[in-house]
CSV table of C-alpha atoms and ligand atoms in Angstrom, one decimal:
chain,number,residue,atom,x,y,z
A,1,MET,CA,-24.7,66.5,3.7
A,2,ALA,CA,-23.8,62.9,3.3
A,3,ALA,CA,-23.3,60.8,6.5
A,4,PRO,CA,-19.6,60.3,7.4
A,5,LYS,CA,-18.3,56.8,6.9
A,6,THR,CA,-16.5,56.7,10.3
A,7,LEU,CA,-16.2,59.0,13.2
A,8,THR,CA,-12.5,58.9,13.5
A,9,ALA,CA,-11.8,62.1,11.6
A,10,LEU,CA,-14.8,64.0,13.0
A,11,ALA,CA,-13.7,63.3,16.6
A,12,GLU,CA,-10.7,65.5,16.0
A,13,GLU,CA,-12.7,68.5,14.7
A,14,LYS,CA,-13.5,71.5,17.0
A,15,THR,CA,-17.2,71.8,16.2
A,16,LEU,CA,-19.9,69.2,15.7
A,17,HIS,CA,-20.9,68.2,12.2
A,18,ALA,CA,-24.5,69.4,11.6
A,19,ASN,CA,-25.8,65.8,11.1
A,20,PHE,CA,-25.3,65.1,14.8
A,21,ILE,CA,-27.0,68.2,16.3
A,22,ARG,CA,-30.1,67.3,18.3
A,23,ASP,CA,-33.1,69.5,18.9
A,24,GLU,CA,-32.9,71.5,22.1
A,25,ASP,CA,-35.4,69.2,23.9
A,26,GLU,CA,-33.4,66.1,23.2
A,27,ARG,CA,-30.0,67.4,24.4
A,28,PRO,CA,-28.5,66.0,27.6
A,29,ARG,CA,-28.8,68.0,30.8
A,30,VAL,CA,-27.2,65.6,33.2
A,31,ALA,CA,-23.5,64.9,32.7
A,32,TYR,CA,-22.1,61.5,31.7
A,33,ASN,CA,-20.2,61.3,35.0
A,34,GLN,CA,-22.8,62.6,37.4
A,35,PHE,CA,-23.6,59.1,38.7
A,36,SER,CA,-26.8,58.1,40.5
A,37,ASN,CA,-27.3,55.1,42.8
A,38,GLU,CA,-31.0,54.9,42.1
A,39,ILE,CA,-30.7,51.8,39.8
A,40,PRO,CA,-30.7,48.7,42.0
A,41,VAL,CA,-27.5,46.6,42.1
A,42,ILE,CA,-28.4,42.9,42.7
A,43,SER,CA,-26.0,40.2,43.7
A,44,LEU,CA,-26.9,36.8,42.1
A,45,ALA,CA,-24.6,34.9,44.5
A,46,GLY,CA,-26.4,31.8,45.6
A,47,GLY,CA,-29.6,32.9,43.9
A,48,THR,CA,-29.6,30.8,40.8
A,49,ASN,CA,-29.3,27.4,42.4
A,50,GLU,CA,-31.8,25.6,44.6
A,51,GLU,CA,-31.2,27.4,47.9
A,52,ALA,CA,-34.8,28.3,48.1
A,53,LYS,CA,-34.7,31.2,50.5
A,54,ARG,CA,-31.8,33.0,48.9
A,55,ARG,CA,-33.4,32.5,45.5
A,56,GLU,CA,-36.6,34.0,46.7
A,57,GLU,CA,-34.7,37.1,48.0
A,58,VAL,CA,-33.0,37.6,44.6
A,59,SER,CA,-36.3,37.1,42.8
A,60,LYS,CA,-38.0,39.8,45.0
A,61,GLN,CA,-35.2,42.3,44.2
A,62,ILE,CA,-35.3,41.6,40.4
A,63,VAL,CA,-39.1,41.8,40.3
A,64,LYS,CA,-39.2,45.1,42.2
A,65,ALA,CA,-36.6,46.6,39.9
A,66,CYS,CA,-38.6,45.5,36.9
A,67,GLU,CA,-41.8,46.9,38.2
A,68,GLU,CA,-40.2,50.3,39.0
A,69,TRP,CA,-37.6,50.8,36.3
A,70,GLY,CA,-37.2,47.9,34.0
A,71,ILE,CA,-33.5,48.3,34.6
A,72,PHE,CA,-31.0,47.0,37.2
A,73,GLN,CA,-27.4,45.9,37.5
A,74,VAL,CA,-26.2,42.4,38.4
A,75,VAL,CA,-23.0,41.4,40.2
A,76,ASP,CA,-21.8,37.9,41.2
A,77,HIS,CA,-23.4,36.7,38.0
A,78,GLY,CA,-20.9,33.9,37.4
A,79,ILE,CA,-19.4,35.2,34.1
A,80,ASP,CA,-15.6,35.1,34.1
A,81,PRO,CA,-14.2,38.6,34.4
A,82,ASP,CA,-11.3,37.6,32.1
A,83,LEU,CA,-13.8,36.8,29.4
A,84,ILE,CA,-15.4,40.2,29.8
A,85,SER,CA,-12.1,42.0,29.7
A,86,ASN,CA,-10.9,40.1,26.6
A,87,MET,CA,-14.1,40.9,24.9
A,88,THR,CA,-13.7,44.6,25.7
A,89,ARG,CA,-10.0,44.7,24.8
A,90,LEU,CA,-10.5,43.0,21.4
A,91,ALA,CA,-13.5,45.3,20.7
A,92,LEU,CA,-11.4,48.3,21.3
A,93,GLU,CA,-8.7,46.9,18.9
A,94,PHE,CA,-11.4,46.6,16.2
A,95,PHE,CA,-12.5,50.2,16.6
A,96,ALA,CA,-8.9,51.3,16.5
A,97,LEU,CA,-8.4,49.8,13.0
A,98,PRO,CA,-8.0,52.1,10.1
A,99,PRO,CA,-11.3,53.2,8.5
A,100,ASP,CA,-10.8,51.0,5.4
A,101,GLU,CA,-10.4,47.9,7.6
A,102,LYS,CA,-13.6,48.6,9.5
A,103,LEU,CA,-15.5,49.4,6.3
A,104,ARG,CA,-14.7,46.0,4.9
A,105,PHE,CA,-17.6,45.0,7.1
A,106,ASP,CA,-19.8,48.0,6.2
A,107,MET,CA,-23.4,47.1,6.8
A,108,SER,CA,-25.1,50.0,5.1
A,109,GLY,CA,-27.7,48.9,2.6
A,110,GLY,CA,-29.3,46.4,4.9
A,111,LYS,CA,-26.6,43.8,5.4
A,112,LYS,CA,-27.1,41.5,8.4
A,113,GLY,CA,-24.2,42.3,10.7
A,114,GLY,CA,-21.0,44.3,10.5
A,115,PHE,CA,-19.8,47.8,11.0
A,116,ILE,CA,-21.6,51.1,10.7
A,117,VAL,CA,-21.7,54.7,12.0
A,118,SER,CA,-24.7,55.8,14.0
A,119,SER,CA,-27.4,53.3,13.4
A,120,HIS,CA,-28.3,50.4,11.1
A,121,LEU,CA,-31.8,51.8,10.9
A,122,GLN,CA,-32.5,53.8,7.8
A,123,GLY,CA,-34.2,57.2,7.7
A,124,GLU,CA,-33.0,58.7,11.0
A,125,ALA,CA,-33.2,62.5,10.9
A,126,VAL,CA,-30.2,63.1,13.2
A,127,GLN,CA,-27.3,60.8,13.6
A,128,ASP,CA,-26.1,59.1,16.8
A,129,TRP,CA,-22.5,59.8,17.8
A,130,ARG,CA,-21.4,56.2,17.8
A,131,GLU,CA,-19.8,53.5,15.7
A,132,ILE,CA,-21.1,50.0,16.1
A,133,VAL,CA,-20.2,46.5,15.2
A,134,THR,CA,-23.0,43.9,15.2
A,135,TYR,CA,-23.1,40.1,15.2
A,136,PHE,CA,-26.2,37.9,15.0
A,137,SER,CA,-25.0,35.1,17.2
A,138,TYR,CA,-28.2,32.9,17.9
A,139,PRO,CA,-29.8,30.8,16.6
A,140,ILE,CA,-26.5,29.2,15.7
A,141,ARG,CA,-27.8,27.8,12.4
A,142,ASN,CA,-28.3,31.4,11.2
A,143,ARG,CA,-24.8,32.6,12.0
A,144,ASP,CA,-23.2,34.2,9.0
A,145,TYR,CA,-19.5,34.4,9.8
A,146,SER,CA,-18.8,36.4,6.7
A,147,ARG,CA,-20.4,39.3,8.5
A,148,TRP,CA,-18.2,38.8,11.7
A,149,PRO,CA,-15.0,40.8,11.6
A,150,ASP,CA,-11.9,38.7,11.2
A,151,LYS,CA,-9.7,41.2,12.9
A,152,PRO,CA,-8.4,41.1,15.6
A,153,PRO,CA,-8.0,37.4,14.9
A,154,ALA,CA,-8.8,36.2,18.5
A,155,TRP,CA,-12.1,38.0,18.5
A,156,ARG,CA,-14.4,35.4,16.9
A,157,ALA,CA,-13.6,32.7,19.5
A,158,VAL,CA,-14.0,35.2,22.4
A,159,THR,CA,-17.3,36.5,21.0
A,160,GLU,CA,-18.7,33.0,20.7
A,161,GLU,CA,-17.9,32.2,24.3
A,162,TYR,CA,-19.2,35.5,25.5
A,163,SER,CA,-22.4,35.1,23.6
A,164,GLU,CA,-23.0,31.6,25.1
A,165,LYS,CA,-22.4,32.8,28.6
A,166,VAL,CA,-24.6,35.8,28.3
A,167,MET,CA,-27.4,33.7,26.8
A,168,GLY,CA,-27.2,31.5,29.9
A,169,LEU,CA,-27.3,34.5,32.2
A,170,ALA,CA,-30.3,36.0,30.4
A,171,CYS,CA,-32.2,32.8,30.6
A,172,LYS,CA,-31.6,32.6,34.3
A,173,LEU,CA,-32.9,36.1,34.8
A,174,LEU,CA,-36.0,35.3,32.8
A,175,GLU,CA,-36.7,32.3,35.1
A,176,HIS,CA,-37.2,34.7,38.0
A,177,LEU,CA,-39.6,36.9,36.0
A,178,SER,CA,-41.6,33.9,34.7
A,179,GLU,CA,-42.0,32.6,38.3
A,180,ALA,CA,-43.1,36.1,39.4
A,181,LEU,CA,-45.8,36.0,36.8
A,182,GLY,CA,-47.0,32.7,38.4
A,183,LEU,CA,-45.7,30.6,35.5
A,184,GLU,CA,-43.2,27.8,35.0
A,185,LYS,CA,-39.6,28.9,35.1
A,186,GLU,CA,-39.2,28.3,31.3
A,187,ALA,CA,-42.3,30.3,30.3
A,188,LEU,CA,-40.6,33.5,29.0
A,189,THR,CA,-37.9,31.6,27.2
A,190,GLU,CA,-40.4,29.3,25.6
A,191,ALA,CA,-42.5,32.2,24.5
A,192,CYS,CA,-39.5,33.2,22.4
A,193,ILE,CA,-39.7,29.8,20.6
A,194,ASP,CA,-36.0,29.8,19.6
A,195,MET,CA,-34.3,32.7,21.2
A,196,ASP,CA,-32.4,35.1,19.0
A,197,GLN,CA,-29.3,36.9,20.1
A,198,LYS,CA,-27.7,39.9,18.6
A,199,VAL,CA,-24.5,41.5,20.0
A,200,VAL,CA,-24.1,45.2,19.4
A,201,VAL,CA,-20.7,46.7,20.4
A,202,ASN,CA,-21.1,50.5,20.8
A,203,TYR,CA,-18.1,52.7,20.5
A,204,TYR,CA,-18.6,56.4,21.3
A,205,PRO,CA,-15.5,58.4,20.4
A,206,LYS,CA,-14.8,61.5,22.4
A,207,CYS,CA,-17.0,64.3,21.0
A,208,PRO,CA,-16.2,68.0,20.3
A,209,GLN,CA,-19.5,69.3,21.5
A,210,PRO,CA,-21.2,66.6,23.7
A,211,ASP,CA,-23.9,69.0,25.0
A,212,LEU,CA,-25.4,69.2,21.5
A,213,THR,CA,-25.7,65.5,20.7
A,214,LEU,CA,-26.4,62.0,22.0
A,215,GLY,CA,-24.3,58.8,21.6
A,216,LEU,CA,-27.6,57.0,21.3
A,217,LYS,CA,-31.0,58.6,21.3
A,218,ARG,CA,-33.8,57.8,23.7
A,219,HIS,CA,-35.4,54.4,23.1
A,220,THR,CA,-36.6,51.2,24.6
A,221,ASP,CA,-35.1,47.9,23.4
A,222,PRO,CA,-37.7,46.0,21.4
A,223,GLY,CA,-36.8,42.5,22.6
A,224,THR,CA,-37.1,40.3,25.7
A,225,ILE,CA,-34.1,41.3,27.7
A,226,THR,CA,-30.7,43.1,27.1
A,227,VAL,CA,-27.6,42.3,29.0
A,228,LEU,CA,-25.2,45.3,28.7
A,229,HIS,CA,-21.6,45.6,29.8
A,230,GLN,CA,-20.2,49.2,30.0
A,231,ASP,CA,-16.8,50.4,30.7
A,232,GLN,CA,-16.0,52.8,33.7
A,233,VAL,CA,-16.5,56.0,31.8
A,234,GLY,CA,-20.3,56.5,32.2
A,235,GLY,CA,-22.9,57.6,29.7
A,236,LEU,CA,-25.9,55.3,30.0
A,237,GLN,CA,-28.9,57.3,31.2
A,238,ALA,CA,-32.4,56.2,32.2
A,239,THR,CA,-35.7,58.0,32.8
A,240,ARG,CA,-38.9,56.8,34.3
A,241,ASP,CA,-41.0,60.0,33.8
A,242,GLY,CA,-41.1,60.0,30.1
A,243,GLY,CA,-37.9,61.9,29.6
A,244,GLN,CA,-38.4,64.8,31.9
A,245,THR,CA,-35.6,63.8,34.3
A,246,TRP,CA,-32.7,61.5,33.6
A,247,ILE,CA,-30.2,59.7,35.8
A,248,THR,CA,-26.7,58.4,34.8
A,249,VAL,CA,-26.2,54.8,35.6
A,250,LYS,CA,-23.1,54.3,37.7
A,251,PRO,CA,-20.6,52.0,36.1
A,252,ILE,CA,-19.6,49.1,38.3
A,253,GLN,CA,-16.5,47.0,37.4
A,254,GLY,CA,-17.5,43.6,36.2
A,255,ALA,CA,-21.3,44.2,36.5
A,256,PHE,CA,-23.9,43.9,33.8
A,257,VAL,CA,-26.7,46.3,33.3
A,258,VAL,CA,-30.0,44.5,32.5
A,259,ASN,CA,-32.7,46.3,30.5
A,260,LEU,CA,-36.1,44.8,30.0
A,261,GLY,CA,-37.4,45.2,26.5
A,262,ASP,CA,-40.9,45.8,25.0
A,263,HIS,CA,-41.5,42.1,24.5
A,264,THR,CA,-41.3,41.3,28.2
A,265,HIS,CA,-43.3,44.4,29.0
A,266,LEU,CA,-46.2,43.1,26.8
A,267,LEU,CA,-45.9,39.5,27.9
A,268,SER,CA,-46.2,40.7,31.6
A,269,ASN,CA,-49.3,42.7,30.6
A,270,GLY,CA,-47.4,45.9,31.4
A,271,ARG,CA,-46.4,44.8,34.9
A,272,PHE,CA,-42.7,45.0,34.1
A,273,LYS,CA,-41.5,48.2,32.5
A,274,SER,CA,-39.3,48.3,29.4
A,275,ALA,CA,-36.3,50.4,30.2
A,276,ASP,CA,-36.4,53.9,28.8
A,277,HIS,CA,-32.8,54.9,28.1
A,278,ARG,CA,-30.2,56.6,26.0
A,279,ALA,CA,-26.4,57.2,26.0
A,280,VAL,CA,-24.6,60.5,26.3
A,281,VAL,CA,-21.1,61.3,25.2
A,282,ASN,CA,-18.3,63.5,26.5
A,283,SER,CA,-15.2,65.5,25.3
A,284,ASN,CA,-12.7,63.8,27.5
A,285,CYS,CA,-12.6,60.2,26.4
A,286,SER,CA,-14.2,57.5,24.3
A,287,ARG,CA,-16.6,55.0,25.8
A,288,LEU,CA,-17.4,51.3,25.0
A,289,SER,CA,-20.5,49.3,25.7
A,290,ILE,CA,-21.5,45.8,24.7
A,291,ALA,CA,-25.2,45.3,24.4
A,292,THR,CA,-26.4,41.7,24.0
A,293,PHE,CA,-30.0,41.6,22.9
A,294,GLN,CA,-32.1,38.5,23.6
A,295,ASN,CA,-35.1,38.6,21.2
A,296,PRO,CA,-37.9,36.2,20.4
A,297,ALA,CA,-38.0,34.4,17.1
A,298,PRO,CA,-39.7,36.6,14.4
A,299,GLU,CA,-42.7,34.3,14.3
A,300,ALA,CA,-43.1,34.2,18.1
A,301,LYS,CA,-46.5,35.3,19.4
A,302,VAL,CA,-46.6,38.6,21.3
A,303,TYR,CA,-49.5,38.7,23.8
A,304,PRO,CA,-49.7,38.7,27.7
A,305,LEU,CA,-48.9,35.3,29.1
A,306,LYS,CA,-51.1,35.9,32.2
A,307,MET,CA,-53.2,38.6,33.6
A,308,ARG,CA,-53.9,39.4,37.2
A,309,ASP,CA,-57.4,39.7,38.5
A,310,GLY,CA,-59.1,42.9,37.4
A,311,GLU,CA,-56.3,43.8,35.0
A,312,LYS,CA,-57.1,45.1,31.5
A,313,VAL,CA,-55.2,43.6,28.6
A,314,VAL,CA,-52.6,46.0,27.2
A,315,MET,CA,-52.9,44.7,23.6
A,316,GLU,CA,-56.0,44.4,21.4
A,317,GLU,CA,-54.7,41.3,19.5
A,318,ALA,CA,-51.9,38.9,19.4
A,319,ILE,CA,-49.2,39.8,16.8
A,320,THR,CA,-45.9,38.2,15.8
A,321,PHE,CA,-42.7,39.7,17.1
A,322,ALA,CA,-41.8,40.6,13.5
A,323,GLU,CA,-45.0,42.6,13.3
A,324,MET,CA,-44.4,44.2,16.7
A,325,TYR,CA,-40.9,45.3,15.6
A,326,ARG,CA,-42.2,46.6,12.3
A,327,ARG,CA,-44.8,48.8,14.0
A,328,LYS,CA,-42.3,50.1,16.5
A,329,MET,CA,-39.9,51.1,13.7
A,330,MET,CA,-42.7,52.7,11.7
A,331,ARG,CA,-43.8,54.7,14.7
A,332,ASP,CA,-40.2,55.9,15.4
A,333,LEU,CA,-39.6,56.9,11.8
A,334,GLU,CA,-42.9,58.7,11.5
A,335,LEU,CA,-42.1,60.7,14.7
A,336,ALA,CA,-38.7,61.6,13.3
A,337,ARG,CA,-40.3,62.6,10.0
A,338,LEU,CA,-42.9,64.8,11.6
A,339,LYS,CA,-40.3,66.4,13.8
A,340,LYS,CA,-38.1,67.1,10.8
A,341,LEU,CA,-41.0,68.5,8.9
A,342,ALA,CA,-41.9,70.8,11.8
A,343,LYS,CA,-38.3,72.0,11.9
A,344,ASP,CA,-38.0,72.5,8.1
A,345,GLN,CA,-41.2,74.5,8.0
A,346,THR,CA,-39.8,77.0,10.4
A,347,THR,CA,-36.4,77.3,8.9
A,348,ASP,CA,-35.6,79.2,5.7
A,349,ALA,CA,-33.0,78.2,3.1
A,350,ASP,CA,-30.0,79.7,5.1
A,351,GLY,CA,-31.0,77.8,8.2
A,352,LYS,CA,-32.4,80.9,9.9
A,353,VAL,CA,-35.4,80.3,12.1
A,354,LYS,CA,-38.5,81.9,10.7
A,355,GLY,CA,-40.9,81.9,13.6
A,356,GLU,CA,-42.3,79.7,16.4
A,357,ALA,CA,-41.9,76.0,15.7
A,358,THR,CA,-45.2,74.0,15.6
A,359,PRO,CA,-45.3,71.9,18.7
A,360,LEU,CA,-45.1,68.2,17.8
A,361,GLU,CA,-48.3,67.5,19.8
A,362,ASP,CA,-50.2,69.8,17.4
A,363,ILE,CA,-49.0,68.0,14.3
A,364,LEU,CA,-49.8,64.7,15.8
A,365,ALA,CA,-53.3,65.7,17.1
B,401,AKG,O1,-24.2,52.4,25.5
B,401,AKG,C1,-25.1,52.2,26.3
B,401,AKG,O2,-24.9,52.3,27.5
B,401,AKG,C2,-26.5,51.9,25.9
B,401,AKG,C3,-26.6,51.0,24.7
B,401,AKG,C4,-28.0,50.7,24.3
B,401,AKG,O3,-28.9,51.1,24.9
B,401,AKG,C5,-28.2,49.9,23.1
B,401,AKG,O4,-27.3,49.5,22.4
B,401,AKG,O5,-29.4,49.6,22.9
B,402,FE2,FE1,-30.8,50.1,24.4
C-alpha cells in the first residue's frame, strides 16, 4: 500500500497501518517512560572557559561518557532556555498545520529540505512513525530558504539563531574530545573542513499500537556530533550491547542530549563510541525532538587522526565523508532488503506464515 502523506489521519485510527509494523525482534520492550539514569548528565558550568581545573573535570566526564556510551546529556550549556522553548513552540505550530500546508514543503523525490513522513531515505521496508521537517543550515552559502517553511512566520529567525547557538556548543564539545585525543582543540572541527549542519525536527504523533512499531528505527548518526533537544515525554532509547538491552534516556528540562556519530568514532580510531539509539512512541501523547546534526563537508577525509601505541587502525584506507555516508546507506538498505526477502519467502499471498523464517545471519553468511 502507498505510504501515507501525513500521519495526522492515521493517529486517530484504532489499529496500526501495516506499513509501520516492525518485525518482532525490532519492537520495543522497554516503555517510553521507564526512565534510566545510566546516561551521564554533565554540567558545563565554568568548563568552557579558561578555569583550567574545572575544564579538566568536565573533559574527563565527557571523555568517559564517549568511551562508554557515545551519548550524554549536558546542562548549564549557556543556550538561552527561551530560545529553546520558542523553537519548540513554533515547531509544534508547524506540525499542527493542515496537511496541505505541510505538504507545500514535501521533500519526497530527493528535495534538499522540507517536510516528510517517516524518512527522507528511499527504500525503507518499514516506515518510522514520525513526521519530520528538515533544514540545511550550514554552511550559510548553501542555505536554500525556499525549502524552509514560511509558517509560522517567526520560525525562520528563531531557527537561524538556534542553529548558530547549537553550532557553537557542538564546537566547544569537540574541543574537549580533540584534546583528549592529544590534539589541538580545533582538530576535530578542522577535520570537518567546513562544518555542515542539518536540523531535523521529529514529531511523533501518538500512536494506536506503539508496541508494534518505532518512531525511529535503531541507528547511529553518520556525522561528527548530534545535539538533540527532546521534550519531557520520553522515547529516546540507547543500547550498548548491540540491541539486546535498551534504556530510555530520562528527559531533563532545558538539557541537550549529545550523540557522537560514526565520523568521530572513526577519527578517534574507535576509542569514542557512536551512539546506538532509536525512538519509541506511545498511545498517550505526541512527542517532539529537535536533532541538530553536525557533519563534515562531503569532501572531508575520514581516517583516524591519531592512534595510541599498540592500537590497530580501524579503517583500511582513507575515504571521503560522502563515500562513508554512501557505504553506510548501501549497507542499511541491503540489510533491509535481505530482511524483507526473508520475510516474503516465508509468507504466502494472504500474508499467512508458511514456515520457519530463514535467520538473517544465514542469508548474510
Ligand atoms: O527523537 C529522538 O529522540 C531521536 C532522534 C534521532 O535519533 C535522530 O533524529 O537521528
Ligand atoms: Fe539519531
